[in-house]
Coordinates of C-alpha atoms and ligand atoms in Angstrom, one line a residue:
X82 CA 89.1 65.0 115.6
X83 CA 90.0 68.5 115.6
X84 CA 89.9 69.7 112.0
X85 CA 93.0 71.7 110.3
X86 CA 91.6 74.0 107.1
X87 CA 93.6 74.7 104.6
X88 CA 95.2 78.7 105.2
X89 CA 93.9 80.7 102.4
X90 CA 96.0 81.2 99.7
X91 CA 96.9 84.0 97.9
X92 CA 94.9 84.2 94.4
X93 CA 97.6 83.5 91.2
X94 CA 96.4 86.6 89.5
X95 CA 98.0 88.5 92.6
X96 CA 101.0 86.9 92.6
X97 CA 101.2 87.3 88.5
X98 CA 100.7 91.2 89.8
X99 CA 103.7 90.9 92.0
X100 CA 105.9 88.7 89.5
X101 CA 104.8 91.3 86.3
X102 CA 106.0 94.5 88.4
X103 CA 108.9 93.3 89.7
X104 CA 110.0 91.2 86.5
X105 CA 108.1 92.6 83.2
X106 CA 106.9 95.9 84.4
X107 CA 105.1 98.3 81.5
X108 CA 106.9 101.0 80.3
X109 CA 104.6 103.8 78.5
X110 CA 104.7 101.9 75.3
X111 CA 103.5 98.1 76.7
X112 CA 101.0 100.4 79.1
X113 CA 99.4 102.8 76.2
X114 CA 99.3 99.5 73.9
X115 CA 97.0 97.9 76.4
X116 CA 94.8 101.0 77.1
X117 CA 94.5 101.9 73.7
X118 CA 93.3 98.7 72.5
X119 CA 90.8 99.2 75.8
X120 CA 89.7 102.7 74.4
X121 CA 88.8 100.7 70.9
X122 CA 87.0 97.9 72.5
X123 CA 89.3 95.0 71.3
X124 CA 88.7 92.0 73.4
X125 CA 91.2 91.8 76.7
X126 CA 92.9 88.8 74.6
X127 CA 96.2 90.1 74.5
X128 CA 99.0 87.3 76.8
X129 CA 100.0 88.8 80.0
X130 CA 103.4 90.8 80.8
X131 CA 104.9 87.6 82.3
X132 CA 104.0 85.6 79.1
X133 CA 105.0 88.8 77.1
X134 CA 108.2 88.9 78.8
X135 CA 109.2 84.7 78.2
X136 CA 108.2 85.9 74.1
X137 CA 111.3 87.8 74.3
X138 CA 113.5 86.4 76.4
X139 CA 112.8 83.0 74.0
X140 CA 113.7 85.2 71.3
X141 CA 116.7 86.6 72.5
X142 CA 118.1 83.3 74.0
X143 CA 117.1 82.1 70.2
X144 CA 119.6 85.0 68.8
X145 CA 116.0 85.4 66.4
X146 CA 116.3 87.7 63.8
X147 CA 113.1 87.3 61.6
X148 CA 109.8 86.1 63.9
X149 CA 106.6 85.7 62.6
X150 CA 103.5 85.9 64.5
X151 CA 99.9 85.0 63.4
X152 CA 97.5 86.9 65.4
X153 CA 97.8 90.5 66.0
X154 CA 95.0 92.1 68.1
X155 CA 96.6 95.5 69.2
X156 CA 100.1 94.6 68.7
X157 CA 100.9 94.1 72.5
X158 CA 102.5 90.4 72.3
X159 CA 104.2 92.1 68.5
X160 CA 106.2 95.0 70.9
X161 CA 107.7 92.1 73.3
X162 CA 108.9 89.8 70.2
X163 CA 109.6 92.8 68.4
X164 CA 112.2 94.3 71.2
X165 CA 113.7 91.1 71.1
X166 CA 115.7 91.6 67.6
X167 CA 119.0 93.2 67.0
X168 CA 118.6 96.0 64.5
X169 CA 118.4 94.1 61.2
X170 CA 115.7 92.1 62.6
X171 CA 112.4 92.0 61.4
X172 CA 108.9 90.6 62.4
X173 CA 105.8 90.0 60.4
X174 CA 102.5 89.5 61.9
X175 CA 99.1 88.4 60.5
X176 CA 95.8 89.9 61.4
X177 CA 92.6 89.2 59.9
X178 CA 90.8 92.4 61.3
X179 CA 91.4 95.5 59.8
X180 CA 90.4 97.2 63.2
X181 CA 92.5 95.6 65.3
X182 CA 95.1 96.6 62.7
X183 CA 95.1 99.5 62.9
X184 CA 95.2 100.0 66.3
X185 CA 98.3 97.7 66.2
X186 CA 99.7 99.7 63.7
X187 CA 99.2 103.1 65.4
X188 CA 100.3 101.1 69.4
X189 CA 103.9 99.8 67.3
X190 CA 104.9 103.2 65.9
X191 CA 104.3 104.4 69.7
X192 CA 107.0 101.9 70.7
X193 CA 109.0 103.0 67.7
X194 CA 108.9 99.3 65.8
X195 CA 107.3 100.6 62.8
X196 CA 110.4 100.3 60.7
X197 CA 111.0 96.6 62.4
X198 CA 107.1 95.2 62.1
X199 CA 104.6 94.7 59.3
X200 CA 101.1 94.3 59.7
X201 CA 99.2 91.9 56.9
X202 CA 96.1 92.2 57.1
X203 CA 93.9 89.3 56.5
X204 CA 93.0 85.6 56.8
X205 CA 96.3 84.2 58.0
X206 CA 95.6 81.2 55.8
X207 CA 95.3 83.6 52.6
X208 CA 98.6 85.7 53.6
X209 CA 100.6 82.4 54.4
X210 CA 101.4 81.3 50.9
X211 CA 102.4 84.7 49.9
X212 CA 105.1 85.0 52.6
X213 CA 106.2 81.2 51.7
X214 CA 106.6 82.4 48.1
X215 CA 108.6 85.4 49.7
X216 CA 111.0 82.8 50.9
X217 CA 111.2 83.5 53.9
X218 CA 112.6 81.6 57.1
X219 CA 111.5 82.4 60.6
X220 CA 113.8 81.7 63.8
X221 CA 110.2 81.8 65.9
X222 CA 107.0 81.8 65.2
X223 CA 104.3 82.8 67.3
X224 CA 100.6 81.3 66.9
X225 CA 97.9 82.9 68.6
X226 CA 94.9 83.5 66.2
X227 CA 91.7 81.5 65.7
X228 CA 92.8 77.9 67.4
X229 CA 90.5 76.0 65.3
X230 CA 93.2 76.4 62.3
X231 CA 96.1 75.8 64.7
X232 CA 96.9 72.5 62.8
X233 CA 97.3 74.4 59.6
X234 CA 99.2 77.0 61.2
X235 CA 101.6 74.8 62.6
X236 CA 102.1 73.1 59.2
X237 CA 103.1 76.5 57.6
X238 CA 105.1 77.3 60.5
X239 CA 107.4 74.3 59.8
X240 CA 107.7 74.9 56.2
X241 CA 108.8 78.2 57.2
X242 CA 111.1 77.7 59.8
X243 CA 114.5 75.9 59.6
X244 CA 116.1 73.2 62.2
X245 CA 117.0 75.3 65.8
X246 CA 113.6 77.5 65.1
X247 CA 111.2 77.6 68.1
X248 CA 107.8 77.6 67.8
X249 CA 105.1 78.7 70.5
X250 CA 101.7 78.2 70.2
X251 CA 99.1 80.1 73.0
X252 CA 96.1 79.0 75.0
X253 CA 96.3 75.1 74.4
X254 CA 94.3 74.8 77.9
X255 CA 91.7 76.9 78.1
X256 CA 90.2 76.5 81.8
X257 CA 91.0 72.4 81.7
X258 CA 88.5 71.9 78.2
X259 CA 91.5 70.9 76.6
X260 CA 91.4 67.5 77.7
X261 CA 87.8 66.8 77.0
X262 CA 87.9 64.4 73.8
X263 CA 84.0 64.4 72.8
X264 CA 84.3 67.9 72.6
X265 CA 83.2 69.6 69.1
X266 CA 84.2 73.1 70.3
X267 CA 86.2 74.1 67.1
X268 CA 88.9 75.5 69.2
X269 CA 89.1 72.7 71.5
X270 CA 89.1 70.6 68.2
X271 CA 91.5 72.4 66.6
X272 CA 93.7 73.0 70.1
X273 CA 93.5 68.9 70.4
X274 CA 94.7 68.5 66.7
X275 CA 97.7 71.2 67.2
X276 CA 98.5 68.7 70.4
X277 CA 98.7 66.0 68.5
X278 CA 100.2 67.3 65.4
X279 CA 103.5 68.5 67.6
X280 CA 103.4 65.0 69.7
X281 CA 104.0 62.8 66.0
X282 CA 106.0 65.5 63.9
X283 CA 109.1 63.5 63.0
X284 CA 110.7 66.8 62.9
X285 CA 109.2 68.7 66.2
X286 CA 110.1 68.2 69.8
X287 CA 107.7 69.6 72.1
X288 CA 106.1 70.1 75.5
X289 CA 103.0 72.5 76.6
X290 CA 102.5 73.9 80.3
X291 CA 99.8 74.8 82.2
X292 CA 99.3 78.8 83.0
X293 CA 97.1 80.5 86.0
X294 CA 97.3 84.4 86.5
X295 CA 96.2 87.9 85.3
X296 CA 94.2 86.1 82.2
X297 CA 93.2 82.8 84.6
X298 CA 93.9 79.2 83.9
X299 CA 95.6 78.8 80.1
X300 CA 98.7 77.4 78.7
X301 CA 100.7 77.2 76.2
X302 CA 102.9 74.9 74.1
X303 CA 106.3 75.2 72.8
X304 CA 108.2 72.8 70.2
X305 CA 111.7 73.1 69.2
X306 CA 113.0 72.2 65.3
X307 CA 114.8 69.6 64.8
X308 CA 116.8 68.3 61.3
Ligands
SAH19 N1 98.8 88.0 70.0 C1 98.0 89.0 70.6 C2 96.6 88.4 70.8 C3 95.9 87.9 69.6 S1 94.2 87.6 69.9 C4 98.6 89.4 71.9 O1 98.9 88.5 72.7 O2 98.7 90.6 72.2 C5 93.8 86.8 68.4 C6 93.8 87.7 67.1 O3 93.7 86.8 66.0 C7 92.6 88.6 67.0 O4 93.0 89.9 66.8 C8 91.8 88.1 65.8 O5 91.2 89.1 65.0 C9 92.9 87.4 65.0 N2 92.4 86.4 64.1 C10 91.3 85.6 64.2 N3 91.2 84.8 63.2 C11 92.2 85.1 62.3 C12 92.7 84.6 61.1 N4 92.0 83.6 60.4 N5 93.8 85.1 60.5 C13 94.5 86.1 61.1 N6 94.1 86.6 62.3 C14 93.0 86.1 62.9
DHB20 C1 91.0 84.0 73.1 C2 92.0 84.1 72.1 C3 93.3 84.3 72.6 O1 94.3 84.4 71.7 C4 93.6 84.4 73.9 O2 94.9 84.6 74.3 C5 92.6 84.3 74.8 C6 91.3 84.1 74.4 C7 89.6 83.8 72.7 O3 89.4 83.8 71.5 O4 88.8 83.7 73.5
MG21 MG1 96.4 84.1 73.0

């Protein structure tokens, strides 16, 4: 039998390069976010344009005008869901390191969302209660911190949202581990939980998809609020 192999195929971090500069290129702002947070060391964390880009475009097809995200870094996932808001919009995100902070802070008044974002800096879990007591309501909410408290998070993130609010939460894969159930990896733990928590939430309908490209093979989920 004559054998047939498989033609190669092109790698999916080349084809996220193709699909990020035709359809979320970097403008200075996105670009200087990204190599600043380089020049500080900050761990090369931050979603990718193409994710960047469905942030905002699940803002804007949301009409969002206050977002709240939980899980800084250098503020490069903050300037897509920030450029999503009309001008009385606002967006507060939640960072536990006072480094990466600061480098956010400095990479958002670059992009000229200084007036639009606030930093808190600390546990998210600390700064949570306070923003509840604030009264505010988010239209989408972002998680992308420390995934072994991504049950908690998403617990606050209903209690702060209102029914039509979408909420997002990133790397619910992570390379495939996701589905291993023995595992005692606190994020896999916690990921699992978040899973689970959005599947038997009276008041959540959700779904979560599988990512490969610039960052390799991830996902996220995303759940819609419902009365
Ligand atoms: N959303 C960013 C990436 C965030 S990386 C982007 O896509 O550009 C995860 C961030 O969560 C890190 O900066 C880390 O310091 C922060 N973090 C970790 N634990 C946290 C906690 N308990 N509270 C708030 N932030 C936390
Ligand atoms: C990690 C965290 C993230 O938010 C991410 O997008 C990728 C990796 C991490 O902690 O390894
Ligand atoms: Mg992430």
């Amino acid at each position: 039998m004559t054998s047939h192999p498989e033609p190669q195929q092109p790698a999916p971090a080349a084809v996220d390069a193709y699909l990020s500069d035709l359809l979320a290129p970097a403008d200075e702002a996105l670009a200087a976010a990204l190599s600043d947070s380089e020049a500080a060391d900050l761990p090369s964390i931050s979603v990718t344009a193409t994710n960047g880009k469905l942030l905002h475009l699940l803002a804007r097809i949301r009409g969002a005008r206050r977002i709240l995200e939980i899980g800084t870094l250098g503020g490069y996932s903050t300037i897509w869901l920030a450029r999503a808001l009309p001008a009385d919009g606002s967006l507060i995100t939640l960072e536990y390191s006072p480094r990466h902070a600061e480098v956010a802070r400095a990479n958002i008044a670059r992009a000229g969302l200084d007036k639009v974002v606030e930093i808190r800096v600390g546990a998210a879990l600390d700064s949570l209660p306070q923003v509840a007591d604030e009264g505010h309501v988010f239209d989408l909410v972002f998680i992308d911190a420390d995934k072994v408290n991504n049950p908690n998070y998403l617990d606050w993130a209903v209690r702060l949202t209102r029914p039509g609010s979408v909420i997002v939460v990133d790397n619910v894969v992570r390379d495939g581990r996701v589905i291993d159930a023995g595992s005692t990896q606190p994020d896999i733990t916690g990921t699992r939980a978040a899973l689970q928590f959005l599947a038997d939430h009276p008041k959540l309908e959700a779904t979560a998809i599988q990512t490969v490209g610039a960052k390799g093979y991830d996902g996220f989920a995303v759940a819609y609020v419902q009365e």
